[in-house]
Amino acid sequence: MPTSPTTDAAPTRRRRADAMQNLDALLEAAKAVFAESGVDAPVRTIAERAGVGVGTVYRHFPLRSDLISAVFRREMDACVDAADELEATYPAGEALDAWVLRYTEFVAAKQGLAAALHSGDPAYEPLADSFSTRLTPTLARLLATARAAGAIGQEVEPSEFLAAVANLCHGTGPSPRGREHAERMVRLLLAGLRAPAA
Amino acid sequence: MPTSPTTDAAPTRRRRADAMQNLDALLEAAKAVFAESGVDAPVRTIAERAGVGVGTVYRHFPLRSDLISAVFRREMDACVDAADELEATYPAGEALDAWVLRYTEFVAAKQGLAAALHSGDPAYEPLADSFSTRLTPTLARLLATARAAGAIGQEVEPSEFLAAVANLCHGTGPSPRGREHAERMVRLLLAGLRAPAA
Amino acid sequence: MPTSPTTDAAPTRRRRADAMQNLDALLEAAKAVFAESGVDAPVRTIAERAGVGVGTVYRHFPLRSDLISAVFRREMDACVDAADELEATYPAGEALDAWVLRYTEFVAAKQGLAAALHSGDPAYEPLADSFSTRLTPTLARLLATARAAGAIGQEVEPSEFLAAVANLCHGTGPSPRGREHAERMVRLLLAGLRAPAA
Amino acid sequence: MPTSPTTDAAPTRRRRADAMQNLDALLEAAKAVFAESGVDAPVRTIAERAGVGVGTVYRHFPLRSDLISAVFRREMDACVDAADELEATYPAGEALDAWVLRYTEFVAAKQGLAAALHSGDPAYEPLADSFSTRLTPTLARLLATARAAGAIGQEVEPSEFLAAVANLCHGTGPSPRGREHAERMVRLLLAGLRAPAA
DNA sequence: CATGAATGAGAGTTCATTCAT
DNA sequence: TATGAATGAACTCTCATTCAT
């Protein structure tokens, strides 16, 4: 009861505000910890970083995958949104390349994301679903436009390509060197895409 | 061993035979367990599968990476050896493609290999060394020949390319579908390699 | 804690009371187990004796030496405090003897203490530090006073003397016979201290 | 069958010689290992140092204490023998001091001896018996002579004194500093012995 | 008699998860 | 609703000890 007993709108508001602050702190903490120690980091580490108890983590995110999904969703959304702008600004082929590299950046910064996605652990399916729901259609659209413009010669399944790029970022670390490596390989993949159909 | 080899070799051979049987059982078990549960599977699981005590595992392979290396080395060797034949049989460009696909097969069948290689855990460095020592030079040779033949237009670091292919196999599973997926993506990477220099 | 202390303290106090009960049980259990099996007794044994899980032991005492220190600190403090009274009551020489015998009692009751102190294991350094911080200055003071009073003829390093007394209690067990033995030998050491300088 | 089949006196001699060589190597190795790592060192370490299999260690010394006793017996004997010479050379009081310091040297060099003696583990009783049988009578004789010569004023049980000295060496390590510390404390004990009866 | 491979109990330690407050 | 103490399963690793050869 942190408020005066006379009103109760206030306490509700306060509690909600607190809860949302917690949630936010949690997401920030998880993001930082995932980046440092991967998505398998101890729950306690995240809780401590967020300044909350472990129980709070479990309350908001009963499954680890829930937390992972939540953490990545926001940046995933930003990544998806970037597509619109790129499409409006660049020709189809270039927009595709630019967006894939943008996506590469996103994934490379999230060590463990690809691992989680492909762990086979059913707990991560919701996360995979997020990918399917948001990212796959985005890439599909970019690919279709690029193909229509004659910019790519190969057929490719959008989700498959997405997974491949994520994999290429695996184990590269968030260091500049790792990023460069990932980017180089992704560019190779994109070059392959442009190759004329066999 | 001051006696004739005929009377003395028997016990020695027998003891050695037993030990080697165990060692073989261990390698088989580890291979199976790695395939099912990844290279981080509990040592005890492997020991049980092999029908030996944990101590035996530790006796033969003090470090987990020793076991992993041993499990993969044989097939890695076969993969390396395959290069000679391919080089002798096909033109440079095709030999390169064929060997990379051969390598893809090998890696795709070893779930967890790529993960272990890139885990950053220093325990897996010997494994990475094996790669550097055996596979990297092989690919380097194939790339050089293919480039001399004008079959490839892009520059690429052999070890980097090897790692990329391994990554592409990550999480694909040993199922036919997984294999196909990996292969498709690797073909894309190879197509990228053939693209004329930017 | 934005609320009045009367409504908020209850749960906090209760939680703390539980934790402290556990902590107490832990210290009691550890004390008993140390006495029976020495300070190297398995953590699990202590946990079981205290009726808690091993995790609880590690939570409260991440290092074994933390537990040992905690177990001994209380009695060590009592021992240190006894010096004041003895100094106020007896002449310098007698006060020294009395306190050393008091210290002997304390150490003789803690089988394994001396062993731990001298194990060379760096884990026990905090324990040794406790000795240095609390007991050594006490003895130093007593020695200085006694020397000023002409009661002792030999030079001795306080910490060295403390260690020697602890050693003399080693393996004597908490039985009356063991105690007597230790005391006899300590008296001999004290007699040596009184001998005129060579 | 390392010899010719025509005689069998030779093989027997050889086998015996081999066995004794092994035994000697074992004792040397154990001595070295005990000095370095204490009497709780892994059996395998000793076997390896001796160049024999662990089975051989167990054959010769089924109990660890058997090995410890055997290792220490030889030097204990030398220590006992030293008493004769000291008694013949020095006056009673000085002979006592000299011998006790000789004994101190012996014990200080054997880290873990005192610990083993007082571990309470019944396995070490044979070792304690050795002490009683050989060392205690020696000290008893020296004490009696010294007392007859009026060199000591305190009563003391020889075995008790022996144990005390051993304890004083506990944890001092084989380093010069450790030795000095032990010696200083033992001299204090000896000074206590000389003190006139209370 | 010697060997050393094999065994497996046991100790340390970490964390996911629960639940009383 | 938040907390964090408690729990205990699970893992790694070490050695004493046995026994087939």
Coordinates of N, CA and C in Angstrom, one line a residue, chain C residues 17-177:
Chain C
A17 N 13.4 -13.3 9.6 CA 13.5 -14.3 10.7 C 13.7 -15.7 10.2
D18 N 13.0 -16.0 9.1 CA 13.2 -17.4 8.5 C 14.6 -17.5 8.1
A19 N 15.0 -16.6 7.3 CA 16.4 -16.7 6.8 C 17.4 -16.8 7.9
M20 N 17.2 -16.1 9.0 CA 18.1 -16.1 10.1 C 18.0 -17.4 10.8
Q21 N 16.8 -18.0 10.8 CA 16.7 -19.3 11.5 C 17.5 -20.3 10.7
N22 N 17.3 -20.2 9.4 CA 18.1 -21.1 8.6 C 19.6 -20.9 8.8
L23 N 20.0 -19.7 8.8 CA 21.4 -19.3 9.0 C 21.9 -19.9 10.3
D24 N 21.1 -19.8 11.3 CA 21.5 -20.3 12.6 C 21.6 -21.8 12.6
A25 N 20.6 -22.4 12.0 CA 20.6 -23.9 11.9 C 21.9 -24.3 11.1
L26 N 22.2 -23.5 10.1 CA 23.4 -23.8 9.3 C 24.6 -23.7 10.1
L27 N 24.7 -22.7 10.9 CA 25.9 -22.5 11.7 C 26.1 -23.6 12.8
E28 N 24.9 -23.9 13.4 CA 25.0 -25.0 14.4 C 25.4 -26.3 13.7
A29 N 24.8 -26.6 12.6 CA 25.1 -27.8 11.9 C 26.6 -27.9 11.5
A30 N 27.0 -26.8 11.0 CA 28.4 -26.7 10.6 C 29.3 -26.9 11.8
K31 N 29.0 -26.3 12.8 CA 29.8 -26.4 14.0 C 29.9 -27.9 14.5
A32 N 28.8 -28.5 14.5 CA 28.7 -29.9 14.9 C 29.5 -30.8 13.9
V33 N 29.3 -30.6 12.6 CA 29.9 -31.4 11.6 C 31.4 -31.1 11.7
F34 N 31.8 -29.9 11.8 CA 33.3 -29.6 11.8 C 33.9 -30.3 13.0
A35 N 33.2 -30.3 14.1 CA 33.7 -31.0 15.3 C 33.9 -32.5 15.1
E36 N 32.9 -33.0 14.4 CA 33.0 -34.5 14.2 C 33.9 -34.9 13.1
S37 N 33.8 -34.2 12.0 CA 34.5 -34.7 10.8 C 35.6 -33.7 10.3
G38 N 35.8 -32.6 11.0 CA 36.8 -31.6 10.5 C 36.2 -30.7 9.5
V39 N 36.9 -29.7 9.2 CA 36.4 -28.6 8.3 C 36.3 -29.0 6.9
D40 N 36.8 -30.2 6.5 CA 36.7 -30.6 5.1 C 35.5 -31.4 4.9
A41 N 34.6 -31.5 5.8 CA 33.4 -32.3 5.6 C 32.7 -31.9 4.4
P42 N 32.0 -32.8 3.7 CA 31.2 -32.5 2.5 C 30.2 -31.4 2.8
V43 N 30.0 -30.5 2.0 CA 29.0 -29.5 2.1 C 27.6 -30.1 2.3
R44 N 27.4 -31.2 1.6 CA 26.1 -31.9 1.6 C 25.8 -32.3 3.0
T45 N 26.8 -32.8 3.7 CA 26.6 -33.3 5.1 C 26.1 -32.2 5.9
I46 N 26.7 -31.1 5.8 CA 26.3 -29.9 6.6 C 24.8 -29.5 6.3
A47 N 24.6 -29.5 5.0 CA 23.2 -29.1 4.5 C 22.2 -30.0 5.1
E48 N 22.5 -31.3 5.0 CA 21.5 -32.3 5.5 C 21.3 -32.1 7.0
R49 N 22.4 -32.0 7.7 CA 22.3 -31.8 9.2 C 21.5 -30.6 9.5
A50 N 21.6 -29.6 8.7 CA 20.8 -28.3 9.0 C 19.4 -28.4 8.5
G51 N 19.1 -29.5 7.7 CA 17.8 -29.6 7.2 C 17.5 -28.6 6.0
V52 N 18.6 -28.2 5.3 CA 18.4 -27.3 4.2 C 19.0 -27.9 2.9
G53 N 18.7 -27.3 1.8 CA 19.4 -27.8 0.6 C 20.8 -27.3 0.4
V54 N 21.6 -27.9 -0.4 CA 22.9 -27.4 -0.5 C 23.0 -26.0 -1.1
G55 N 22.0 -25.7 -1.9 CA 22.0 -24.4 -2.5 C 21.9 -23.3 -1.4
T56 N 21.2 -23.6 -0.3 CA 21.1 -22.6 0.7 C 22.5 -22.4 1.4
V57 N 23.2 -23.5 1.5 CA 24.6 -23.3 2.1 C 25.4 -22.4 1.2
Y58 N 25.3 -22.6 -0.1 CA 26.1 -21.8 -1.0 C 25.6 -20.4 -1.1
R59 N 24.3 -20.2 -0.9 CA 23.8 -18.9 -0.9 C 24.4 -18.1 0.2
H60 N 24.4 -18.7 1.4 CA 24.9 -17.9 2.5 C 26.4 -17.9 2.6
F61 N 27.0 -18.9 2.2 CA 28.5 -19.0 2.3 C 29.1 -19.5 1.0
P62 N 29.2 -18.6 0.1 CA 29.7 -19.1 -1.3 C 31.0 -19.9 -1.1
L63 N 31.9 -19.4 -0.2 CA 33.1 -20.2 0.0 C 33.1 -20.9 1.3
R64 N 33.7 -22.1 1.2 CA 33.7 -22.9 2.5 C 34.3 -22.1 3.6
S65 N 35.3 -21.3 3.3 CA 36.0 -20.6 4.3 C 35.0 -19.5 4.9
D66 N 34.1 -19.1 4.2 CA 33.1 -18.2 4.7 C 32.3 -18.8 5.9
L67 N 32.0 -20.1 5.6 CA 31.2 -20.8 6.6 C 32.1 -21.0 7.9
I68 N 33.3 -21.5 7.6 CA 34.2 -21.7 8.7 C 34.4 -20.5 9.5
S69 N 34.7 -19.4 8.8 CA 34.9 -18.1 9.5 C 33.7 -17.8 10.4
A70 N 32.5 -17.9 9.8 CA 31.3 -17.6 10.5 C 31.1 -18.4 11.7
V71 N 31.4 -19.7 11.6 CA 31.2 -20.6 12.7 C 32.2 -20.2 13.8
F72 N 33.4 -19.9 13.5 CA 34.4 -19.6 14.5 C 34.3 -18.2 15.0
R73 N 33.8 -17.3 14.2 CA 33.9 -15.9 14.6 C 33.3 -15.6 15.9
R74 N 32.1 -16.1 16.2 CA 31.4 -15.8 17.4 C 32.3 -16.1 18.6
E75 N 32.8 -17.4 18.6 CA 33.6 -17.8 19.8 C 34.9 -17.1 19.8
M76 N 35.4 -16.8 18.6 CA 36.7 -16.0 18.6 C 36.4 -14.6 19.2
D77 N 35.3 -14.1 18.9 CA 35.0 -12.8 19.5 C 35.0 -12.8 21.0
A78 N 34.3 -13.9 21.5 CA 34.2 -14.1 22.9 C 35.6 -14.2 23.5
C79 N 36.4 -14.9 22.8 CA 37.8 -15.1 23.3 C 38.5 -13.8 23.4
V80 N 38.4 -13.0 22.4 CA 39.0 -11.7 22.3 C 38.5 -10.8 23.5
D81 N 37.2 -10.8 23.7 CA 36.6 -10.0 24.7 C 37.1 -10.4 26.1
A82 N 37.4 -11.7 26.3 CA 37.8 -12.2 27.6 C 39.1 -11.5 28.0
A83 N 39.9 -11.1 27.0 CA 41.2 -10.5 27.3 C 41.0 -9.2 28.2
D84 N 40.0 -8.4 27.9 CA 39.8 -7.2 28.6 C 39.6 -7.4 30.1
E85 N 38.8 -8.4 30.4 CA 38.5 -8.7 31.7 C 39.7 -9.3 32.5
L86 N 40.4 -10.1 31.8 CA 41.6 -10.7 32.4 C 42.6 -9.7 32.7
E87 N 42.8 -8.8 31.8 CA 43.8 -7.7 32.0 C 43.4 -6.9 33.2
A88 N 42.1 -6.6 33.3 CA 41.7 -5.8 34.4 C 41.8 -6.5 35.8
T89 N 41.7 -7.8 35.7 CA 41.6 -8.5 37.0 C 43.0 -9.0 37.5
Y90 N 43.9 -9.5 36.6 CA 45.1 -10.1 37.0 C 46.3 -9.2 36.6
P91 N 47.4 -9.5 37.3 CA 48.7 -8.9 36.9 C 49.1 -9.4 35.5
A92 N 49.9 -8.6 34.9 CA 50.2 -8.8 33.5 C 50.6 -10.3 33.2
G93 N 51.5 -10.9 33.9 CA 52.0 -12.2 33.6 C 50.9 -13.2 33.7
E94 N 50.1 -13.1 34.8 CA 49.0 -14.1 35.0 C 47.9 -13.9 33.9
A95 N 47.7 -12.6 33.6 CA 46.7 -12.3 32.6 C 47.0 -13.0 31.3
L96 N 48.3 -12.9 30.9 CA 48.8 -13.5 29.7 C 48.5 -15.0 29.7
D97 N 49.0 -15.7 30.8 CA 48.8 -17.1 30.9 C 47.3 -17.5 30.8
A98 N 46.5 -16.7 31.6 CA 45.1 -17.0 31.6 C 44.4 -16.9 30.3
W99 N 44.8 -15.8 29.6 CA 44.2 -15.7 28.3 C 44.7 -16.7 27.3
V100 N 45.9 -17.1 27.3 CA 46.4 -18.1 26.4 C 45.7 -19.4 26.7
L101 N 45.5 -19.7 27.9 CA 44.7 -20.9 28.2 C 43.3 -20.8 27.8
R102 N 42.7 -19.6 27.9 CA 41.4 -19.4 27.4 C 41.3 -19.7 25.9
Y103 N 42.3 -19.2 25.2 CA 42.4 -19.3 23.8 C 42.6 -20.8 23.5
T104 N 43.4 -21.5 24.3 CA 43.6 -22.9 24.1 C 42.3 -23.7 24.1
E105 N 41.5 -23.3 25.1 CA 40.2 -24.0 25.2 C 39.4 -23.8 23.9
F106 N 39.4 -22.6 23.5 CA 38.6 -22.2 22.3 C 39.1 -23.1 21.1
V107 N 40.4 -23.1 20.9 CA 41.0 -23.8 19.7 C 40.8 -25.3 19.9
A108 N 41.0 -25.8 21.1 CA 41.0 -27.2 21.3 C 39.6 -27.8 21.0
A109 N 38.6 -26.9 21.2 CA 37.2 -27.4 20.9 C 36.9 -27.4 19.4
K110 N 37.8 -26.8 18.6 CA 37.5 -26.7 17.2 C 38.5 -27.5 16.4
Q111 N 38.3 -28.8 16.4 CA 39.2 -29.7 15.6 C 39.1 -29.2 14.2
G112 N 40.3 -29.2 13.6 CA 40.3 -28.8 12.2 C 40.6 -27.4 12.0
L113 N 40.4 -26.6 13.0 CA 40.7 -25.1 12.8 C 42.2 -24.9 12.4
A114 N 43.0 -25.5 13.3 CA 44.4 -25.3 13.0 C 44.8 -25.9 11.6
A115 N 44.3 -27.0 11.4 CA 44.6 -27.6 10.1 C 44.2 -26.7 8.9
A116 N 43.0 -26.2 9.1 CA 42.5 -25.3 8.0 C 43.4 -24.1 7.9
L117 N 43.8 -23.5 9.0 CA 44.6 -22.3 9.0 C 45.9 -22.6 8.3
H118 N 46.4 -23.8 8.5 CA 47.7 -24.1 7.9 C 47.7 -24.9 6.7
S119 N 46.5 -25.1 6.1 CA 46.4 -26.0 5.0 C 47.1 -25.4 3.8
G120 N 47.4 -24.1 3.8 CA 48.0 -23.5 2.6 C 47.0 -23.2 1.6
D121 N 45.8 -23.8 1.7 CA 44.7 -23.5 0.7 C 44.3 -22.1 0.9
P122 N 44.4 -21.3 -0.2 CA 44.1 -19.9 -0.2 C 42.7 -19.6 0.2
A123 N 41.8 -20.7 0.1 CA 40.4 -20.5 0.5 C 40.3 -20.2 2.0
Y124 N 41.4 -20.5 2.8 CA 41.2 -20.3 4.2 C 41.9 -19.0 4.6
E125 N 42.3 -18.2 3.7 CA 43.0 -17.0 4.0 C 42.1 -16.0 4.8
P126 N 40.8 -15.9 4.4 CA 39.9 -15.0 5.2 C 39.9 -15.4 6.6
L127 N 39.9 -16.7 6.8 CA 39.9 -17.2 8.2 C 41.2 -16.8 8.9
A128 N 42.3 -16.9 8.2 CA 43.6 -16.5 8.8 C 43.6 -15.0 9.1
D129 N 42.9 -14.3 8.2 CA 42.8 -12.9 8.4 C 42.1 -12.5 9.6
S130 N 41.0 -13.3 9.9 CA 40.3 -13.0 11.1 C 41.2 -13.1 12.3
F131 N 42.0 -14.2 12.2 CA 42.9 -14.4 13.3 C 43.8 -13.1 13.5
S132 N 44.4 -12.7 12.3 CA 45.3 -11.6 12.4 C 44.7 -10.4 12.9
T133 N 43.5 -10.2 12.5 CA 42.8 -8.9 12.8 C 42.3 -8.8 14.2
R134 N 41.9 -9.9 14.8 CA 41.3 -9.9 16.1 C 42.2 -10.5 17.1
L135 N 42.7 -11.7 16.9 CA 43.4 -12.4 18.0 C 44.9 -11.9 18.1
T136 N 45.5 -11.7 17.0 CA 46.9 -11.4 17.1 C 47.1 -10.0 17.9
P137 N 46.4 -9.0 17.6 CA 46.6 -7.8 18.3 C 46.3 -8.0 19.8
T138 N 45.4 -8.8 20.1 CA 45.1 -9.1 21.5 C 46.3 -9.7 22.2
L139 N 46.8 -10.7 21.6 CA 48.0 -11.3 22.2 C 49.2 -10.4 22.3
A140 N 49.3 -9.6 21.2 CA 50.4 -8.6 21.2 C 50.3 -7.7 22.4
R141 N 49.1 -7.2 22.6 CA 49.0 -6.3 23.8 C 49.3 -7.0 25.1
L142 N 48.8 -8.2 25.3 CA 49.1 -8.9 26.5 C 50.6 -9.2 26.6
L143 N 51.2 -9.5 25.5 CA 52.7 -9.8 25.6 C 53.4 -8.6 26.0
A144 N 53.0 -7.5 25.3 CA 53.8 -6.2 25.6 C 53.6 -5.8 27.1
T145 N 52.5 -5.9 27.6 CA 52.2 -5.6 29.0 C 53.1 -6.5 29.9
A146 N 53.0 -7.8 29.6 CA 53.7 -8.8 30.4 C 55.2 -8.5 30.3
R147 N 55.7 -8.2 29.2 CA 57.1 -7.9 29.0 C 57.5 -6.7 29.8
A148 N 56.7 -5.7 29.7 CA 56.9 -4.4 30.5 C 57.0 -4.7 32.0
A149 N 56.2 -5.7 32.4 CA 56.2 -6.1 33.8 C 57.3 -7.0 34.2
G150 N 58.1 -7.3 33.2 CA 59.2 -8.2 33.5 C 58.8 -9.7 33.6
A151 N 57.6 -10.0 33.2 CA 57.1 -11.4 33.4 C 57.6 -12.4 32.3
I152 N 58.1 -11.9 31.2 CA 58.6 -12.8 30.2 C 59.9 -12.4 29.7
G153 N 60.7 -13.5 29.4 CA 62.1 -13.2 29.0 C 62.4 -13.5 27.6
Q154 N 61.5 -14.2 26.9 CA 61.7 -14.5 25.5 C 61.0 -13.6 24.5
E155 N 61.6 -13.4 23.4 CA 60.9 -12.7 22.3 C 60.0 -13.7 21.5
V156 N 58.9 -13.2 21.2 CA 58.1 -14.1 20.3 C 57.1 -13.3 19.5
E157 N 56.9 -13.8 18.3 CA 56.0 -13.1 17.4 C 54.6 -13.5 17.8
P158 N 53.7 -12.6 18.1 CA 52.3 -13.0 18.5 C 51.6 -14.0 17.6
S159 N 51.7 -13.7 16.3 CA 50.9 -14.6 15.4 C 51.6 -16.0 15.4
E160 N 52.9 -16.0 15.5 CA 53.6 -17.3 15.5 C 53.2 -18.1 16.7
F161 N 53.1 -17.4 17.8 CA 52.8 -18.0 19.1 C 51.3 -18.6 19.0
L162 N 50.5 -17.8 18.5 CA 49.1 -18.2 18.3 C 49.0 -19.4 17.5
A163 N 49.7 -19.4 16.4 CA 49.7 -20.6 15.5 C 50.2 -21.8 16.2
A164 N 51.3 -21.6 17.0 CA 51.9 -22.7 17.7 C 50.9 -23.3 18.7
V165 N 50.2 -22.5 19.5 CA 49.2 -23.0 20.4 C 48.1 -23.7 19.7
A166 N 47.7 -23.1 18.6 CA 46.6 -23.8 17.8 C 47.1 -25.2 17.3
N167 N 48.4 -25.2 16.9 CA 48.9 -26.5 16.5 C 49.0 -27.5 17.6
L168 N 49.3 -27.0 18.8 CA 49.4 -27.9 20.0 C 48.0 -28.6 20.3
C169 N 47.0 -27.9 19.8 CA 45.7 -28.5 20.1 C 45.2 -29.4 19.0
H170 N 46.1 -29.5 18.0 CA 45.7 -30.3 16.8 C 45.6 -31.8 17.2
G171 N 44.5 -32.4 16.8 CA 44.4 -33.8 17.0 C 44.2 -34.3 18.4
T172 N 44.0 -33.3 19.3 CA 43.8 -33.7 20.7 C 42.3 -34.0 20.9
G173 N 41.5 -33.6 20.0 CA 40.1 -34.0 20.2 C 39.4 -33.2 21.3
P174 N 38.1 -33.2 21.3 CA 37.4 -32.4 22.3 C 37.2 -33.1 23.7
S175 N 37.8 -34.3 23.7 CA 37.6 -35.0 25.0 C 38.4 -34.4 26.1
P176 N 38.0 -34.6 27.4 CA 38.7 -34.0 28.5 C 40.2 -34.4 28.5
R177 N 40.5 -35.6 28.1 CA 41.9 -36.1 28.1 C 42.7 -35.2 27.0

